[in-house]
Short mmCIF file of C-alpha atoms in Angstrom, two decimals:
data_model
loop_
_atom_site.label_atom_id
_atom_site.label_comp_id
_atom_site.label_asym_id
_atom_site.label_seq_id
_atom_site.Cartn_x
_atom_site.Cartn_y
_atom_site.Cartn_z
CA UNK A 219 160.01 109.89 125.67
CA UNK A 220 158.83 106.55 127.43
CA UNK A 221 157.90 104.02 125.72
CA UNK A 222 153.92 103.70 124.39
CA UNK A 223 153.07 101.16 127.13
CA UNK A 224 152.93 104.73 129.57
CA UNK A 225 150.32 106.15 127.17
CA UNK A 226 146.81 105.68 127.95
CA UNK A 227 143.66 107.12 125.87
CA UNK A 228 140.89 107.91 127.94
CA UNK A 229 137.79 109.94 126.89
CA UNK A 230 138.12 113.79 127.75
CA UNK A 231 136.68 115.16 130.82
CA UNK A 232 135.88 119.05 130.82
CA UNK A 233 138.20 119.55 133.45
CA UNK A 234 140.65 118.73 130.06
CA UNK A 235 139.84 121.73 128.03
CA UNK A 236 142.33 124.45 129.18
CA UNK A 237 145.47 121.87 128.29
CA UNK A 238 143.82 120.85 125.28
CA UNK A 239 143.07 124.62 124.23
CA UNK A 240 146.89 125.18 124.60
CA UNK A 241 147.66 122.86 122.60
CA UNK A 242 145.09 123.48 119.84
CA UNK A 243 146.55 127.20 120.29
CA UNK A 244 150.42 125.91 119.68
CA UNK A 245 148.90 123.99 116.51
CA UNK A 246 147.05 126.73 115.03
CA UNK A 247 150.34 129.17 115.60
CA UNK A 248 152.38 126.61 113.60
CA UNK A 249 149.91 126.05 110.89
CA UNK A 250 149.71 130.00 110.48
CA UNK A 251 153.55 130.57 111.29
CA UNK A 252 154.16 127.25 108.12
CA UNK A 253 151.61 129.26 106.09
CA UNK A 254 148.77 126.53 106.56
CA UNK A 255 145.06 127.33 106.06
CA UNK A 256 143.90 124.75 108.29
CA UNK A 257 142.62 125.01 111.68
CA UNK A 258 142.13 129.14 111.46
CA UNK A 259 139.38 131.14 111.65
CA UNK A 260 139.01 130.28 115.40
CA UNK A 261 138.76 126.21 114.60
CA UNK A 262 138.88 124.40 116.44
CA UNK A 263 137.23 126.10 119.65
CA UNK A 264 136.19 124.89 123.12
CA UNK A 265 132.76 124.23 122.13
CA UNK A 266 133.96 121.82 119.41
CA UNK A 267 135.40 119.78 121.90
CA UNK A 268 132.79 120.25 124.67
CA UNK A 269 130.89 118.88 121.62
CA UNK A 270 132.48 116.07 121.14
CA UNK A 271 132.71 115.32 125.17
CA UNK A 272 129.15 115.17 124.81
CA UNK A 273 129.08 112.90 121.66
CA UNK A 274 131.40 110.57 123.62
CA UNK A 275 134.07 111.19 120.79
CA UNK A 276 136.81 113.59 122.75
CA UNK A 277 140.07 111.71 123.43
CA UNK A 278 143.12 112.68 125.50
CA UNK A 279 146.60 110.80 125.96
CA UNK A 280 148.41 111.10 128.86
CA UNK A 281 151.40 109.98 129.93
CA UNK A 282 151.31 109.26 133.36
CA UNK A 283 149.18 112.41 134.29
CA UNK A 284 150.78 115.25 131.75
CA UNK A 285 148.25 115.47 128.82
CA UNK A 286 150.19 114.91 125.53
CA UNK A 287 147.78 114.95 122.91
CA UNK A 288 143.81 115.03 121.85
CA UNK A 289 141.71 112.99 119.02
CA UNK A 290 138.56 113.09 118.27
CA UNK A 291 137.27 109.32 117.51
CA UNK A 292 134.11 108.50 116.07
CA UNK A 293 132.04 105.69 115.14
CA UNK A 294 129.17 107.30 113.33
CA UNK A 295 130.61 107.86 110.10
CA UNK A 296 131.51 110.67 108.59
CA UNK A 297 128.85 112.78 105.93
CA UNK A 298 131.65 114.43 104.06
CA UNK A 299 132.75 110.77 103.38
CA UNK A 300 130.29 110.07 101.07
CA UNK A 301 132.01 111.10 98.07
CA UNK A 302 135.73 110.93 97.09
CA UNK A 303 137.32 111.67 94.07
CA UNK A 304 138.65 108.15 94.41
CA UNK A 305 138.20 104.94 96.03
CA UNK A 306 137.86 104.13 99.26
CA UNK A 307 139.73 101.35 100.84
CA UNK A 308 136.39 99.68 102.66
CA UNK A 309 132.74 99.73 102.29
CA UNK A 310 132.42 98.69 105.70
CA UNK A 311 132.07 100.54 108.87
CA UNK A 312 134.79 102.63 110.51
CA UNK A 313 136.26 104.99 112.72
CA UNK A 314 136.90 108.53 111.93
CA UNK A 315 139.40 110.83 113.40
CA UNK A 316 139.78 114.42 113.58
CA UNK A 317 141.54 116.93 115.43
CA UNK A 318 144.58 114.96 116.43
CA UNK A 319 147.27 117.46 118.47
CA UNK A 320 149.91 116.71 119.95
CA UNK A 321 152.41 119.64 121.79
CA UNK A 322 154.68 121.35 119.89
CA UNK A 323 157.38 120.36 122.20
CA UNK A 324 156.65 116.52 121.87
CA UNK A 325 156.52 116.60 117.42
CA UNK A 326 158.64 114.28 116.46
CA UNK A 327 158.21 112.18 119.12
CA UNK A 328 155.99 109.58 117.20
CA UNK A 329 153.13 110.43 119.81
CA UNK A 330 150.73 110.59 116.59
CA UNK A 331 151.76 106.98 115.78
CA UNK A 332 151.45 106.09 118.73
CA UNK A 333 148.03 107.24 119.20
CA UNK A 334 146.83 105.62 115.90
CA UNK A 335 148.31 101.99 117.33
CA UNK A 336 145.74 102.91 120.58
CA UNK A 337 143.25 103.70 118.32
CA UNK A 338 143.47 100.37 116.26
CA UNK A 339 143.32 98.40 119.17
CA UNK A 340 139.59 100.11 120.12
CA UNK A 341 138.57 99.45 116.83
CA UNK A 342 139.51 96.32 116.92
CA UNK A 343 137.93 95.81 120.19
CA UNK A 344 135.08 97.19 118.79
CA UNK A 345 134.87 94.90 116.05
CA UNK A 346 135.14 98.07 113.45
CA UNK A 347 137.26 97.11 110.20
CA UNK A 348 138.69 100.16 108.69
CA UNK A 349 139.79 103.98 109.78
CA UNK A 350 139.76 107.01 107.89
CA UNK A 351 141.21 110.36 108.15
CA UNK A 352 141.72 113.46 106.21
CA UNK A 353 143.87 116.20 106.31
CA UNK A 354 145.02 119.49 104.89
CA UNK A 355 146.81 119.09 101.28
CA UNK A 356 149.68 121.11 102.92
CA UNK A 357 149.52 119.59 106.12
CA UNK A 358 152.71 117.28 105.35
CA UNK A 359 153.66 116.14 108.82
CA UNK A 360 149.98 114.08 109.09
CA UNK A 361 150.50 112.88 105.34
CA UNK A 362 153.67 111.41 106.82
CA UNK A 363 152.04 109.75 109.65
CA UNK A 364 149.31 108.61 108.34
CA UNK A 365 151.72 106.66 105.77
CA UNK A 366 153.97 105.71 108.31
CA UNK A 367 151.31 104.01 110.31
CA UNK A 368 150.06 101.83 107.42
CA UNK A 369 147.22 104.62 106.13
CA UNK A 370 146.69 104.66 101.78
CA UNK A 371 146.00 107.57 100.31
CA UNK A 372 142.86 107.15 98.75
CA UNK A 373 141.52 110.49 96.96
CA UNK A 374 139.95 113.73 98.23
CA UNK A 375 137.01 114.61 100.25
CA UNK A 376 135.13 118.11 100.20
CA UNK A 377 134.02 119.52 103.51
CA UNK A 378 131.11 121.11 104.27
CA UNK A 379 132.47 124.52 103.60
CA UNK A 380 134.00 123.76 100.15
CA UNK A 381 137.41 122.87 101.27
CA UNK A 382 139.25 119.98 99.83
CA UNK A 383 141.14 117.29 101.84
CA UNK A 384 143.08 114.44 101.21
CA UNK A 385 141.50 111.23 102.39
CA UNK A 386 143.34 107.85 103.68
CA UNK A 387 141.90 104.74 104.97
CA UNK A 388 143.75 101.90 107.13
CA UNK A 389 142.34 98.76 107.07
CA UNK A 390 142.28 96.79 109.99
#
C-alpha cells in the first residue's frame, strides 16, 4: 500500500456507484459469511448512496484513480443520537459517519484509519469539534478501528428499526 499522502477523499459522483456497489456487495458477503446481522436485508442499496450524493454526504477514496473505499460524512447530526445508554463525549456539534467500506482485498491495510485521519482534518477545517460513529455489537474489526484511531466507546444507540449499536465519539 502507498503511503496516505496518495489518498484523496472527494465527494462521490454517480458515475461511482457500480465500484462502490461491489464493494458494499464484498462487505455484506463477509458480514453474512462471519455470521453478522448488519448490512443485510438489501442495506445498503444504490439509492442510499444516490441519497447521500444528493445530501452532499457520499465520500469515496481513491488512490490515484482505483476507488478504495466509501463513507458517508455528515454534518447534520444524527436523530438516533439523541439518546444513549451512556454519555456522550461532546455536547457540541459533529460529524457523523456511516457506511465506511473498504475492499475486501485492501482489510488490513489501515485504509479505515486512514480515512478517519482525512476525515478529522475536514472537520477540523470545518471548525466541527467532535465525531461519532456506531457500529454493529459484532462488528469487531470497526470496534478495533475506531479505538485505534483515538474513538471512546461511549454507550449504545437504538436505530430507527429497534436495533442496538455501540456508539463512540472522538474528540477533536
Amino acid at each position: 500500500m502507498h503511503n496516505s499522502t496518495t489518498y484523496t477523499l472527494q465527494p462521490t459522483v454517480q458515475s461511482d456507484i457500480p465500484e462502490i456497489m461491489t464493494i458494499v456487495n464484498e462487505a455484506q458477503a463477509c458480514f453474512k459469511n462471519a455470521g453478522i446481522e448488519q448490512w443485510q436485508n438489501g442495506y445498503p442499496n444504490e439509492a442510499v448512496f444516490l441519497n447521500d450524493i444528493r445530501n452532499g454526504h457520499s465520500f469515496v477514496v481513491r488512490d490515484g484513480n482505483r476507488l478504495i473505499a466509501t463513507i458517508m460524512i455528515s454534518f447534520d447530526g444524527e436523530p438516533t443520537y439523541r439518546e444513549i445508554a451512556g454519555e456522550w463525549v461532546t455536547a457540541g456539534a459533529y460529524a457523523v459517519l456511516h457506511r465506511l467500506a473498504v475492499p475486501v482485498a485492501l482489510k488490513g491495510n489501515n485504509i479505515a484509519g486512514i480515512i478517519l485521519e482525512q476525515v478529522e482534518e475536514l472537520c477540523k477545517h470545518r471548525g466541527i469539534g467532535s465525531i461519532r460513529i456506531d457500529t454493529h455489537e459484532q462488528n469487531k474489526a470497526m470496534q478495533r478501528v475506531a479505538e485505534k484511531s483515538g474513538f471512546h466507546y461511549c454507550g449504545v444507540i437504538t436505530l430507527s428499526d429497534g436495533s442496538p449499536r455501540l456508539a463512540y465519539e472522538k474528540k477533536l
